[in-house]
Coordinates of C-alpha atoms in Angstrom, one line a residue:
M272 CA 60.0 32.2 -56.9
T273 CA 57.2 34.6 -56.2
S274 CA 57.8 38.3 -55.6
D275 CA 54.5 38.9 -53.8
P276 CA 55.0 39.1 -50.1
Q277 CA 51.4 38.0 -49.6
E278 CA 52.2 34.7 -51.2
V279 CA 55.0 33.8 -48.8
G280 CA 54.0 30.7 -46.9
G281 CA 52.1 29.2 -49.9
P282 CA 48.7 27.8 -49.9
R283 CA 47.4 25.8 -46.9
E284 CA 48.3 22.2 -47.2
Q285 CA 45.5 19.6 -47.4
L286 CA 46.7 16.6 -45.4
N287 CA 44.8 14.1 -43.4
R288 CA 47.4 13.3 -40.8
N289 CA 45.4 10.3 -39.6
A290 CA 45.3 8.6 -42.9
P291 CA 48.0 6.4 -44.4
H292 CA 50.2 8.1 -47.0
G293 CA 49.0 7.8 -50.5
A294 CA 45.6 8.6 -51.9
G295 CA 43.5 5.4 -52.3
N296 CA 46.3 3.3 -50.8
K297 CA 44.9 0.4 -48.8
P298 CA 46.5 -2.0 -46.3
F299 CA 47.9 -5.2 -47.6
A300 CA 48.4 -8.5 -45.8
V301 CA 51.0 -11.3 -46.3
I302 CA 50.6 -14.7 -44.6
D303 CA 53.8 -16.8 -44.5
I304 CA 53.3 -20.5 -43.7
G305 CA 56.8 -21.6 -42.9
S306 CA 58.4 -24.8 -41.6
N307 CA 58.9 -23.4 -38.1
S308 CA 56.5 -20.5 -37.8
V309 CA 53.3 -19.1 -39.4
R310 CA 53.2 -15.3 -39.6
L311 CA 50.8 -12.5 -40.6
V312 CA 52.2 -9.2 -41.5
V313 CA 49.9 -6.3 -42.5
Y314 CA 51.6 -3.4 -44.4
E315 CA 50.3 0.1 -44.7
G316 CA 50.0 -0.4 -48.4
L317 CA 51.9 -1.0 -51.7
T318 CA 54.1 2.1 -51.2
R319 CA 57.9 2.0 -51.5
A320 CA 58.5 2.0 -47.8
P321 CA 55.2 0.9 -46.1
A322 CA 54.9 0.9 -42.3
L323 CA 53.8 -2.2 -40.5
L324 CA 50.3 -2.0 -39.2
F325 CA 50.2 -5.5 -37.6
N326 CA 52.7 -8.4 -37.1
E327 CA 52.1 -11.7 -35.4
K328 CA 53.9 -15.0 -35.4
I329 CA 53.1 -18.4 -34.0
Q330 CA 55.6 -21.3 -33.7
C331 CA 53.7 -24.1 -35.4
A332 CA 56.7 -26.4 -36.2
L333 CA 55.2 -27.9 -39.4
G334 CA 58.8 -29.0 -40.3
S335 CA 59.0 -31.2 -37.2
A336 CA 55.9 -33.1 -38.2
V337 CA 57.3 -33.7 -41.7
A338 CA 60.7 -34.7 -40.4
G339 CA 59.1 -37.2 -38.1
T340 CA 56.4 -38.9 -40.3
G341 CA 56.7 -37.3 -43.7
R342 CA 53.2 -35.9 -43.2
L343 CA 51.7 -32.7 -41.9
E344 CA 48.6 -34.2 -40.2
G345 CA 48.6 -34.0 -36.4
P346 CA 49.1 -31.3 -33.7
S347 CA 51.3 -29.0 -35.9
L348 CA 48.8 -28.8 -38.7
D349 CA 45.9 -28.4 -36.2
L350 CA 47.8 -25.4 -34.6
T351 CA 48.5 -24.0 -38.1
L352 CA 44.8 -24.1 -39.1
T353 CA 43.8 -22.5 -35.8
T354 CA 46.4 -19.8 -36.3
L355 CA 45.2 -19.2 -39.9
R356 CA 41.6 -19.0 -38.6
R357 CA 42.7 -16.2 -36.3
F358 CA 44.6 -14.5 -39.1
R359 CA 41.5 -14.6 -41.3
A360 CA 39.4 -13.0 -38.5
I361 CA 42.0 -10.2 -38.1
I362 CA 42.0 -9.6 -41.9
D363 CA 38.2 -9.3 -41.8
L364 CA 38.3 -7.0 -38.8
M365 CA 40.8 -4.7 -40.5
E366 CA 38.7 -4.8 -43.7
I367 CA 41.7 -5.8 -45.8
T368 CA 41.0 -6.8 -49.3
G369 CA 44.6 -7.3 -50.5
V370 CA 45.9 -10.6 -49.2
R371 CA 48.7 -12.9 -50.4
A372 CA 49.4 -16.2 -48.6
I373 CA 52.5 -18.4 -49.3
A374 CA 53.7 -21.7 -48.1
T375 CA 57.3 -23.0 -48.1
A376 CA 59.4 -26.1 -47.5
A377 CA 57.3 -28.1 -45.1
V378 CA 54.2 -28.0 -47.2
R379 CA 56.2 -28.4 -50.4
E380 CA 57.8 -31.6 -49.2
A381 CA 55.1 -33.3 -47.2
E382 CA 53.4 -36.4 -48.5
D383 CA 50.0 -34.9 -47.7
G384 CA 51.0 -31.4 -48.7
V385 CA 48.3 -31.0 -51.3
A386 CA 45.6 -32.0 -48.8
A387 CA 47.0 -29.7 -46.1
L388 CA 47.2 -26.8 -48.6
A389 CA 43.5 -27.3 -49.5
A390 CA 42.6 -27.2 -45.8
M391 CA 44.6 -24.0 -45.3
E392 CA 42.9 -22.4 -48.3
Q393 CA 39.5 -23.4 -47.0
V394 CA 40.2 -21.6 -43.7
L395 CA 41.7 -18.5 -45.3
L396 CA 38.9 -18.4 -47.9
G397 CA 41.5 -17.8 -50.6
P398 CA 44.5 -19.3 -52.4
V399 CA 47.8 -20.1 -50.9
E400 CA 50.8 -20.1 -53.3
L401 CA 53.1 -23.1 -52.7
L402 CA 56.5 -21.7 -53.5
T403 CA 59.1 -23.8 -55.3
G404 CA 62.6 -23.5 -54.1
Q405 CA 63.5 -21.3 -57.0
R406 CA 60.5 -19.0 -56.5
E407 CA 61.4 -18.7 -52.7
A408 CA 65.0 -17.8 -53.5
E409 CA 63.9 -15.2 -56.1
L410 CA 61.4 -13.6 -53.7
A411 CA 64.1 -13.4 -51.0
A412 CA 66.4 -11.7 -53.4
L413 CA 63.7 -9.3 -54.4
G414 CA 63.0 -8.5 -50.8
V415 CA 66.6 -7.8 -50.1
S416 CA 66.9 -5.6 -53.1
A417 CA 63.9 -3.6 -51.8
G418 CA 66.0 -2.7 -48.7
F419 CA 69.5 -2.7 -50.4
P420 CA 68.8 -1.0 -53.7
N421 CA 72.4 -1.6 -54.9
C422 CA 72.8 -5.0 -53.4
N423 CA 75.7 -7.1 -54.8
G424 CA 76.4 -10.6 -53.5
I425 CA 74.7 -13.8 -52.4
V426 CA 71.3 -13.7 -50.6
G427 CA 71.0 -16.6 -48.1
D428 CA 67.5 -17.1 -46.6
L429 CA 67.5 -19.7 -43.8
G430 CA 64.1 -21.0 -42.8
G431 CA 63.1 -23.8 -40.6
G432 CA 63.2 -26.4 -43.4
S433 CA 65.5 -25.1 -46.1
L434 CA 68.2 -22.7 -47.0
E435 CA 67.7 -20.7 -50.3
L436 CA 70.8 -19.2 -51.9
I437 CA 70.7 -16.9 -54.9
D438 CA 73.2 -14.5 -56.6
T439 CA 71.9 -10.9 -56.9
D440 CA 74.0 -10.2 -60.0
V441 CA 71.7 -10.0 -63.0
E442 CA 74.2 -11.9 -65.2
R443 CA 74.4 -14.7 -62.6
S444 CA 70.7 -14.7 -61.6
R445 CA 70.4 -18.3 -62.6
R446 CA 72.8 -19.3 -59.8
F447 CA 70.4 -20.4 -57.1
V448 CA 69.9 -23.5 -55.0
T449 CA 67.6 -24.8 -52.3
L450 CA 69.3 -27.0 -49.6
P451 CA 67.6 -29.1 -47.0
I452 CA 69.5 -27.6 -44.1
G453 CA 67.0 -25.2 -42.5
G454 CA 67.6 -24.7 -38.8
L455 CA 64.8 -27.0 -37.5
R456 CA 65.5 -29.7 -40.1
L457 CA 69.2 -29.6 -39.3
K458 CA 68.5 -30.0 -35.6
L459 CA 66.3 -33.0 -36.2
A460 CA 68.5 -34.6 -38.8
S461 CA 71.6 -34.4 -36.7
G462 CA 69.9 -35.5 -33.5
G463 CA 71.1 -32.3 -31.9
D464 CA 74.8 -33.3 -32.3
M465 CA 76.9 -30.3 -33.5
K466 CA 79.6 -32.4 -35.1
R467 CA 76.9 -34.3 -37.2
A468 CA 75.2 -30.9 -38.0
R469 CA 78.5 -29.5 -39.4
Q470 CA 79.0 -32.6 -41.5
I471 CA 75.5 -32.5 -43.0
T472 CA 75.9 -28.8 -43.7
G473 CA 79.3 -29.2 -45.3
D474 CA 78.2 -32.1 -47.5
A475 CA 75.2 -30.0 -48.7
M476 CA 77.3 -27.0 -49.7
R477 CA 80.0 -29.0 -51.3
D478 CA 77.3 -30.2 -53.8
V479 CA 77.0 -26.6 -55.0
P480 CA 80.1 -26.0 -57.1
W481 CA 79.3 -22.3 -57.9
L482 CA 79.1 -21.4 -54.3
A483 CA 82.8 -21.7 -53.6
G484 CA 84.2 -18.1 -53.5
A485 CA 80.9 -16.8 -55.0
A486 CA 80.8 -13.8 -52.7
R487 CA 84.5 -12.9 -52.9
G488 CA 84.8 -9.1 -52.8
R489 CA 81.0 -8.8 -52.3
A490 CA 78.5 -9.3 -49.5
I491 CA 76.4 -12.1 -48.1
Y492 CA 72.9 -10.9 -47.2
A493 CA 71.7 -12.9 -44.3
V494 CA 67.9 -13.4 -44.2
G495 CA 65.8 -15.3 -41.7
G496 CA 64.8 -15.3 -38.0
S497 CA 67.6 -17.5 -36.8
W498 CA 70.3 -15.4 -38.4
R499 CA 68.7 -12.2 -37.1
A500 CA 68.7 -13.8 -33.6
I501 CA 72.4 -14.5 -33.9
A502 CA 73.1 -10.9 -35.0
R503 CA 71.0 -9.6 -32.1
A504 CA 73.1 -11.8 -29.7
H505 CA 76.3 -10.4 -31.3
M506 CA 75.1 -6.9 -30.7
A507 CA 74.4 -7.6 -27.0
V508 CA 77.9 -9.2 -26.6
T509 CA 79.7 -6.3 -28.3
R510 CA 77.5 -3.7 -26.6
Y511 CA 76.7 -2.2 -30.0
P512 CA 75.2 1.3 -29.7
L513 CA 72.3 0.7 -32.1
R514 CA 69.5 -1.8 -31.8
I515 CA 68.6 -1.9 -35.5
L516 CA 69.3 -5.2 -37.1
D517 CA 68.8 -4.1 -40.7
H518 CA 72.1 -3.3 -42.4
Y519 CA 74.0 -4.6 -39.4
A520 CA 77.5 -5.4 -40.8
I521 CA 79.8 -8.1 -39.4
T522 CA 83.2 -9.1 -40.7
P523 CA 83.6 -12.7 -41.8
D524 CA 86.3 -13.5 -39.3
E525 CA 84.3 -12.1 -36.4
L526 CA 81.2 -13.9 -37.5
V527 CA 82.9 -17.2 -37.9
R528 CA 84.4 -16.8 -34.4
F529 CA 81.0 -16.0 -32.9
C530 CA 79.1 -18.7 -34.7
R531 CA 81.7 -21.3 -33.5
E532 CA 81.2 -20.0 -29.9
L533 CA 77.4 -20.5 -30.2
Q534 CA 78.0 -24.1 -31.3
N535 CA 80.3 -25.0 -28.6
V536 CA 78.3 -24.1 -25.5
P537 CA 74.8 -25.2 -24.3
P538 CA 72.1 -22.8 -25.7
S539 CA 71.1 -21.9 -22.1
S540 CA 74.6 -20.5 -21.4
A541 CA 75.6 -19.1 -24.8
T542 CA 77.0 -15.6 -24.8
G543 CA 74.3 -13.1 -25.7
I544 CA 71.5 -15.7 -25.5
E545 CA 69.4 -13.4 -23.3
A546 CA 69.0 -11.2 -26.4
M547 CA 67.2 -14.0 -28.3
S548 CA 63.6 -14.9 -28.1
G549 CA 62.8 -18.2 -26.4
G550 CA 61.7 -19.8 -29.6
R551 CA 65.1 -19.0 -31.3
R552 CA 67.4 -20.2 -28.6
E553 CA 67.3 -23.9 -29.3
L554 CA 67.8 -23.4 -33.0
A555 CA 70.5 -20.7 -32.8
P556 CA 73.4 -23.1 -32.7
F557 CA 72.2 -24.9 -35.9
G558 CA 71.6 -21.5 -37.6
A559 CA 75.2 -20.7 -36.6
V560 CA 76.5 -24.0 -38.2
V561 CA 74.9 -23.0 -41.5
L562 CA 76.0 -19.4 -41.4
E563 CA 79.6 -20.3 -40.5
R564 CA 79.8 -22.8 -43.4
L565 CA 78.3 -20.3 -45.8
V566 CA 80.8 -17.6 -44.9
R567 CA 83.7 -20.0 -45.1
T568 CA 82.5 -21.3 -48.5
G569 CA 81.4 -18.0 -50.1
K570 CA 84.3 -15.9 -48.8
P571 CA 82.4 -12.6 -48.6
R572 CA 83.9 -9.2 -47.9
V573 CA 81.2 -8.5 -45.3
V574 CA 78.0 -10.1 -44.0
L575 CA 75.0 -7.8 -43.9
I576 CA 71.8 -8.6 -41.9
S577 CA 68.6 -7.9 -43.9
S578 CA 65.2 -7.4 -42.2
Y579 CA 63.6 -7.8 -45.6
G580 CA 63.1 -11.2 -47.1
V581 CA 60.5 -13.3 -48.8
R582 CA 57.4 -11.4 -47.4
E583 CA 58.8 -8.1 -48.5
G584 CA 59.6 -9.7 -51.9
V585 CA 56.0 -10.6 -52.3
L586 CA 55.0 -7.1 -51.5
H587 CA 57.7 -5.5 -53.7
E588 CA 56.6 -7.6 -56.6
L589 CA 53.1 -6.1 -56.5
K590 CA 54.1 -2.5 -56.4
S591 CA 53.9 -0.3 -59.4
Q592 CA 57.0 0.4 -61.4
T593 CA 56.9 4.0 -60.2
E594 CA 56.9 2.9 -56.5
R595 CA 59.6 0.4 -57.0
G596 CA 61.8 3.0 -58.7
R597 CA 61.6 5.4 -55.7
D598 CA 64.4 5.6 -53.2
P599 CA 63.3 3.6 -50.1
L600 CA 65.0 5.9 -47.6
L601 CA 63.7 9.1 -49.1
A602 CA 60.3 7.7 -49.5
A603 CA 60.1 6.7 -45.9
C604 CA 61.4 10.1 -44.8
E605 CA 58.8 11.9 -47.0
D606 CA 56.0 9.8 -45.4
L607 CA 57.2 10.6 -41.9
A608 CA 57.5 14.3 -42.7
D609 CA 53.9 14.3 -44.0
L610 CA 52.8 12.7 -40.7
R611 CA 54.8 14.5 -38.1
A612 CA 56.4 17.8 -39.5
R613 CA 54.6 21.1 -39.5
S614 CA 54.6 21.0 -43.3
G615 CA 55.5 18.1 -45.6
V616 CA 55.9 20.6 -48.4
H617 CA 58.5 22.7 -46.5
A618 CA 60.3 19.5 -45.5
R619 CA 60.7 18.7 -49.2
E620 CA 62.1 22.2 -49.9
L621 CA 65.0 21.9 -47.4
P622 CA 67.1 19.3 -49.3
T623 CA 67.4 21.6 -52.3
W624 CA 67.9 24.6 -50.0
T625 CA 71.0 23.0 -48.5
D626 CA 72.5 22.0 -51.8
D627 CA 74.2 25.4 -52.5
L628 CA 75.8 25.5 -49.1
F629 CA 77.3 22.0 -49.3
A630 CA 78.4 22.5 -53.0
T631 CA 80.3 25.7 -52.0
A632 CA 81.5 24.8 -48.5
F633 CA 82.9 21.3 -49.2
A634 CA 85.3 20.2 -51.9
S635 CA 83.3 17.0 -52.5
E636 CA 80.2 15.2 -51.5
T637 CA 79.4 11.7 -52.7
A638 CA 76.1 10.7 -54.1
E639 CA 75.4 8.6 -50.9
Q640 CA 76.4 11.5 -48.6
R641 CA 74.0 13.8 -50.5
R642 CA 71.2 11.3 -50.4
V643 CA 71.5 10.9 -46.6
R644 CA 71.8 14.7 -46.1
H645 CA 68.5 15.0 -48.1
A646 CA 66.9 12.4 -45.8
A647 CA 68.0 14.3 -42.7
C648 CA 66.5 17.5 -44.1
L649 CA 63.2 15.8 -44.6
L650 CA 63.2 14.7 -41.0
S651 CA 64.4 17.9 -39.4
D652 CA 61.0 19.0 -38.1
I653 CA 59.4 15.8 -37.0
G654 CA 59.9 16.6 -33.3
W655 CA 58.2 19.9 -33.3
R656 CA 55.3 18.7 -31.1
V657 CA 57.7 17.6 -28.3
H658 CA 58.4 19.9 -25.4
P659 CA 61.3 22.3 -26.5
E660 CA 63.7 21.0 -23.9
Y661 CA 63.4 17.4 -25.2
R662 CA 63.1 17.9 -29.0
G663 CA 66.6 17.0 -29.7
E664 CA 66.6 13.8 -27.6
Q665 CA 63.2 12.6 -28.9
S666 CA 64.1 13.4 -32.5
V667 CA 67.3 11.4 -32.2
N668 CA 65.3 8.4 -30.8
L669 CA 62.8 8.6 -33.7
V670 CA 65.6 8.6 -36.3
E671 CA 68.0 6.2 -34.6
N672 CA 65.3 3.6 -34.1
G673 CA 63.1 4.4 -37.1
A674 CA 61.9 1.8 -39.5
F675 CA 64.0 3.0 -42.4
S676 CA 65.4 0.8 -45.1
G677 CA 68.0 1.6 -47.6
V678 CA 70.4 3.2 -45.2
D679 CA 73.4 1.7 -43.3
H680 CA 74.2 2.5 -39.7
T681 CA 76.7 5.2 -40.6
G682 CA 74.0 7.0 -42.6
R683 CA 71.5 6.5 -39.8
A684 CA 73.9 8.0 -37.2
F685 CA 74.6 11.0 -39.5
M686 CA 70.9 11.7 -39.8
A687 CA 70.3 11.5 -36.1
L688 CA 73.3 13.7 -35.3
A689 CA 72.4 16.4 -37.8
I690 CA 68.8 16.6 -36.4
Y691 CA 70.1 16.6 -32.8
Y692 CA 72.3 19.6 -33.7
R693 CA 69.4 21.3 -35.5
H694 CA 67.4 21.3 -32.2
E695 CA 70.1 21.6 -29.5
G696 CA 72.8 23.6 -31.3
L697 CA 76.5 22.7 -31.4
V698 CA 77.4 23.3 -27.7
N699 CA 76.7 20.0 -25.9
D700 CA 76.5 16.7 -27.7
T701 CA 77.3 14.3 -24.8
L702 CA 73.8 12.8 -25.2
V703 CA 74.7 11.5 -28.7
S704 CA 78.3 10.5 -28.0
R705 CA 77.5 6.9 -28.8
L706 CA 76.5 7.9 -32.3
R707 CA 79.7 9.8 -33.0
Q708 CA 81.7 6.6 -33.2
F709 CA 79.8 5.6 -36.4
V710 CA 81.0 8.7 -38.4
A711 CA 84.5 9.7 -39.4
P712 CA 85.6 13.2 -38.5
D713 CA 84.8 14.6 -41.9
L714 CA 81.3 13.2 -41.7
L715 CA 80.8 14.5 -38.2
K716 CA 81.8 17.9 -39.4
R717 CA 79.2 17.7 -42.2
A718 CA 76.5 16.6 -39.6
R719 CA 77.3 19.7 -37.5
V720 CA 77.2 22.0 -40.4
L721 CA 73.9 20.6 -41.6
G722 CA 72.4 20.8 -38.2
A723 CA 73.5 24.5 -37.8
A724 CA 72.2 25.2 -41.3
L725 CA 68.8 23.7 -40.6
R726 CA 68.7 25.6 -37.3
T727 CA 69.2 28.8 -39.3
G728 CA 66.7 27.8 -42.0
H729 CA 64.0 27.0 -39.6
M730 CA 64.4 30.5 -38.1
I731 CA 63.5 31.8 -41.6
A732 CA 60.7 29.5 -42.7
I733 CA 59.1 28.9 -39.4
G734 CA 57.8 25.6 -40.7
R735 CA 55.9 27.2 -43.5
P736 CA 56.0 26.1 -47.2
G737 CA 57.1 28.5 -49.9
V738 CA 59.3 30.7 -47.6
I739 CA 62.8 29.1 -47.6
G740 CA 63.2 29.6 -51.4
H741 CA 63.5 33.3 -50.8
A742 CA 66.7 32.8 -48.8
R743 CA 70.0 31.6 -50.3
L744 CA 72.8 30.2 -48.2
A745 CA 76.2 29.7 -49.7
V746 CA 79.9 30.3 -49.4
V747 CA 80.8 33.3 -51.7
D748 CA 84.2 34.9 -51.9
G749 CA 85.4 33.1 -48.9
K750 CA 82.5 34.2 -46.6
L751 CA 79.3 32.6 -45.6
R752 CA 76.6 34.6 -47.2
L753 CA 72.8 34.5 -46.4
T754 CA 70.8 36.5 -48.9
L755 CA 67.2 37.4 -48.0
S756 CA 65.1 38.5 -51.0
R757 CA 62.4 41.2 -50.9
P758 CA 59.5 39.0 -49.7
V759 CA 61.3 37.9 -46.6
V760 CA 63.7 40.7 -45.9
N761 CA 61.9 41.7 -42.7
L762 CA 62.6 38.3 -41.2
D763 CA 66.1 39.6 -40.5
G764 CA 66.8 39.8 -36.8
E765 CA 69.3 39.4 -34.0
R766 CA 68.5 35.8 -33.3
L767 CA 68.7 34.8 -37.0
R768 CA 72.1 36.5 -37.3
R769 CA 73.3 34.8 -34.1
R770 CA 72.5 31.4 -35.6
L771 CA 74.1 32.3 -38.9
G772 CA 77.2 33.3 -36.9
V773 CA 77.3 29.9 -35.2
L774 CA 77.2 28.2 -38.6
A775 CA 79.9 30.5 -40.0
K776 CA 82.1 29.8 -37.0
E777 CA 81.7 26.0 -37.6
L778 CA 82.9 26.5 -41.1
G779 CA 85.8 28.8 -40.0
L780 CA 84.3 31.7 -42.0
D781 CA 82.9 35.2 -41.5
A782 CA 79.2 35.7 -41.9
V783 CA 77.6 38.2 -44.2
M784 CA 73.9 39.0 -44.4
V785 CA 72.6 40.5 -47.7
L786 CA 69.2 42.1 -47.8
E787 CA 67.8 42.6 -51.3
G788 CA 65.4 45.4 -52.2

């Protein structure tokens, strides 16, 4: 800590706010040639939590061609090559040098798969990795682990042609299987008959002895567009307050009930069908058949929807060990602070600054609560460019709907609430009443305290780095004490004391201001 008042505020930060985070980091593209769709995703780079720069999907239905003739030649392959030609042009236009292309079940199983793969590589001007079933399962698990750092259970990745299952437990990592019951293939094999689809699915899973009860007491992580569409429909039916699919949790009993409902009515009239894209509606009942059987067989404690899968596994595999070791939530929050806060350095100072308060004001704080509190601190100034009357509302929207991984919906709600209170104070929170249902009373209390503390801290630092370290906020001798050291002692004022008083009242304490020197 410096004692020179002239150094308060620190050196001017050198940050190009128009450039992607990370010096020398370049966009990276993944092309996924699946049995139902072909997709191009361009990521900001090989960072821990890269943003999406571009995302496009075309329904090419390669799996339908294979199911019909055993070969890929024909309209589906023609559309695929046309799509890949467009993707190659996009990659060239964006000047992307890092590209990985993968192909899955349809190409893997077609009689003319080798020739089709060669045609794809010729269009893309580069190699296409033909994934084995095991490799596909491993990449899906790696992708899920990127978004759920402590994942423990069974990853199920449902594509158009196959279902990959793999256990995330290191000691059980050899437990994997590929089953020929992808949504598109199941529809074709059953002739559209639900009873027949259930029989095919049940027979396939009975042939996997280790799967029975494999997720007991753990989770099933559901990956794939069909299962995300089912979750989106469930959100619509239950009027779920958030729209984020990642980390959406459903109890096994409720999911079985909803999946059975989707199977028993025509797709055009299924509950929540309007929440699904047109391309998913016809396959949703068959995805529901597989998901229901997987839940009944695996017997999980909970089913969690993962937005991360094989493509993210490809990306995660290429990251440095340093990047892979970073916390995905905190990495994303740091990146957003660099882009939108007045000072990314100041944003990184706030988590440590709030540690003393929470250590002395609360009897206990779990590691996860501390982690999410730190994330909220990093995001506490991202709305500063918004008109003052709307900063709270807009900041909540950014956090509530932000592309964060590694955080469940309770943590996301806590972050949004804390930042709302940071901007709006503790008086009126009707705007965020929908978020309060995600947090227990104790956690809501912590969000209010954090918001009031950040509201106080920003009155001291004014968004400048190197300032907040000269102020200490903690509960001492049963009182809330704010100590300003010599370099910032003149920042004392009526408005700062008023905000300190609000925080003290929320804690049920008296406020004390100490001015050193």
